């Protein structure tokens, strides 16, 4: 029995996107760490990244790193760790992003107790206002980290375009390189890794404008969905149809496009707005906001308009479609990053791996 809703994951296409990204970055001396959190770190999908040339996998959650433990590559913990999870962090992560001296001290103490040395990457906030030591603090903080037993400071990293939407540039990443040079001069150490961000930094690689000492990027979306994430420029030879949602139609009816009666709040507490297109043919598919938000769906049939939905229903306008869809038919959608994340996380969405 075919079960819906389902996400078909095209591992060969992901491998191809990965190989292209790794090859391009290596021309500039940049190692790619592939990020698995977008697909819940399913090991079979992670393997396609390894086939695509990846030597390190990263995830924001230790639970996801646990799923990857049998894969023979370096594991990186992306989210700065909770104090309460440090024991697991030591067991399942090889490289750990850090922005608090206090956390690093406890990590170091626990590592010493376990007889290991953990590598950490000191994060710098270049203005995006998510994690990281502030600009004035990073050089002294690096010095403090160097003195902590049980940890080895592997280098510097930054994260941009995640909270504040700050675009990675030659200037702000140049600042990161400047900090590395200051640290090397002041402490007489080599800053081995300079990790210049996520998929939003790829535009600098495509255009050849990445500062030369940036030697690592942590890439999820640009590999998984083949998209340039800052300007949305189409990249030739990258696949976008890698995670395809298939959902089944459970109702098809002609209805007006404006609800009848006084409009209050919808199921999620928002007051909805409607466009009056007259009487339209509508379809309901059996998938909802609990699984995948309607705004994240990119219909394969360009005649489909995604109108919205509630927890368990997504409502489509199919009046402009050439196909005559009926109950039981299955519709296909590409997904944005949020759609992939939601769908892969939802236990109600079946996952089917395709070569
Ligand atoms: C999620 C994440 C990434 C990867 O982001 P993409 O936009 O998918 O490339 C990289 N670094 C950190 C710290 C992250 O949290």
GROMACS .gro file of N, CA, C and O and ligand atoms in nm, residues 35 37 60 78 97 123 130-131 159 162 197-200 218-222 229 337, ligand 1:
model
   99
   35UNK      N    1   2.552   1.978   0.677
   35UNK     CA    2   2.462   1.994   0.790
   35UNK      C    3   2.336   1.907   0.772
   35UNK      O    4   2.268   1.915   0.670
   37UNK      N    5   2.069   1.868   0.999
   37UNK     CA    6   1.949   1.895   1.081
   37UNK      C    7   1.823   1.913   0.997
   37UNK      O    8   1.714   1.889   1.046
   60UNK      N    9   2.258   2.040   1.490
   60UNK     CA   10   2.239   2.126   1.605
   60UNK      C   11   2.202   2.047   1.729
   60UNK      O   12   2.211   2.098   1.840
   78UNK      N   13   2.646   2.189   1.624
   78UNK     CA   14   2.628   2.326   1.577
   78UNK      C   15   2.570   2.419   1.681
   78UNK      O   16   2.607   2.536   1.689
   97UNK      N   17   3.079   2.384   1.888
   97UNK     CA   18   3.075   2.530   1.879
   97UNK      C   19   3.050   2.587   2.018
   97UNK      O   20   2.963   2.539   2.091
  123UNK      N   21   3.293   3.080   1.861
  123UNK     CA   22   3.203   3.152   1.770
  123UNK      C   23   3.212   3.303   1.792
  123UNK      O   24   3.218   3.351   1.904
  130UNK      N   25   2.288   3.636   1.679
  130UNK     CA   26   2.253   3.507   1.736
  130UNK      C   27   2.370   3.470   1.826
  130UNK      O   28   2.409   3.552   1.909
  131UNK      N   29   2.430   3.351   1.809
  131UNK     CA   30   2.535   3.312   1.905
  131UNK      C   31   2.671   3.374   1.872
  131UNK      O   32   2.697   3.410   1.758
  159UNK      N   33   2.835   3.279   1.234
  159UNK     CA   34   2.709   3.240   1.173
  159UNK      C   35   2.634   3.366   1.137
  159UNK      O   36   2.617   3.455   1.220
  162UNK      N   37   2.102   3.424   1.000
  162UNK     CA   38   2.012   3.330   1.064
  162UNK      C   39   1.905   3.402   1.145
  162UNK      O   40   1.787   3.376   1.131
  197UNK      N   41   3.063   3.044   0.798
  197UNK     CA   42   2.918   3.052   0.796
  197UNK      C   43   2.850   2.936   0.728
  197UNK      O   44   2.907   2.827   0.715
  198UNK      N   45   2.725   2.961   0.687
  198UNK     CA   46   2.638   2.856   0.634
  198UNK      C   47   2.614   2.878   0.484
  198UNK      O   48   2.691   2.947   0.419
  199UNK      N   49   2.503   2.825   0.433
  199UNK     CA   50   2.473   2.837   0.289
  199UNK      C   51   2.472   2.981   0.241
  199UNK      O   52   2.497   3.008   0.123
  200UNK      N   53   2.441   3.074   0.331
  200UNK     CA   54   2.432   3.213   0.289
  200UNK      C   55   2.569   3.270   0.251
  200UNK      O   56   2.578   3.378   0.193
  218UNK      N   57   2.984   2.554   0.675
  218UNK     CA   58   2.891   2.453   0.725
  218UNK      C   59   2.764   2.465   0.641
  218UNK      O   60   2.689   2.561   0.654
  219UNK      N   61   2.743   2.368   0.552
  219UNK     CA   62   2.643   2.385   0.448
  219UNK      C   63   2.529   2.283   0.460
  219UNK      O   64   2.551   2.162   0.456
  220UNK      N   65   2.408   2.333   0.474
  220UNK     CA   66   2.288   2.249   0.470
  220UNK      C   67   2.210   2.273   0.342
  220UNK      O   68   2.221   2.200   0.243
  221UNK      N   69   2.133   2.381   0.341
  221UNK     CA   70   2.037   2.407   0.233
  221UNK      C   71   2.097   2.407   0.093
  221UNK      O   72   2.037   2.354  -0.001
  222UNK      N   73   2.215   2.467   0.075
  222UNK     CA   74   2.273   2.477  -0.059
  222UNK      C   75   2.301   2.339  -0.118
  222UNK      O   76   2.299   2.321  -0.239
  229UNK      N   77   2.093   3.088  -0.097
  229UNK     CA   78   1.991   3.127   0.000
  229UNK      C   79   1.979   3.278   0.025
  229UNK      O   80   1.881   3.320   0.084
  337UNK      N   81   1.312   2.517   0.279
  337UNK     CA   82   1.386   2.459   0.391
  337UNK      C   83   1.292   2.428   0.508
  337UNK      O   84   1.298   2.319   0.567
  356LIG     C1   85   2.185   2.538   1.059
  356LIG     C2   86   2.323   2.583   1.071
  356LIG     C3   87   2.407   2.581   0.958
  356LIG     C4   88   2.360   2.539   0.820
  356LIG     O1   89   2.268   2.629   0.765
  356LIG     P1   90   2.223   2.622   0.611
  356LIG     O2   91   2.160   2.754   0.586
  356LIG     O3   92   2.127   2.510   0.599
  356LIG     O4   93   2.344   2.602   0.529
  356LIG     C5   94   2.540   2.621   0.977
  356LIG     N1   95   2.585   2.663   1.096
  356LIG     C6   96   2.506   2.667   1.206
  356LIG     C7   97   2.563   2.714   1.335
  356LIG     C8   98   2.372   2.629   1.197
  356LIG     O5   99   2.295   2.633   1.306
   0.00000   0.00000   0.00000
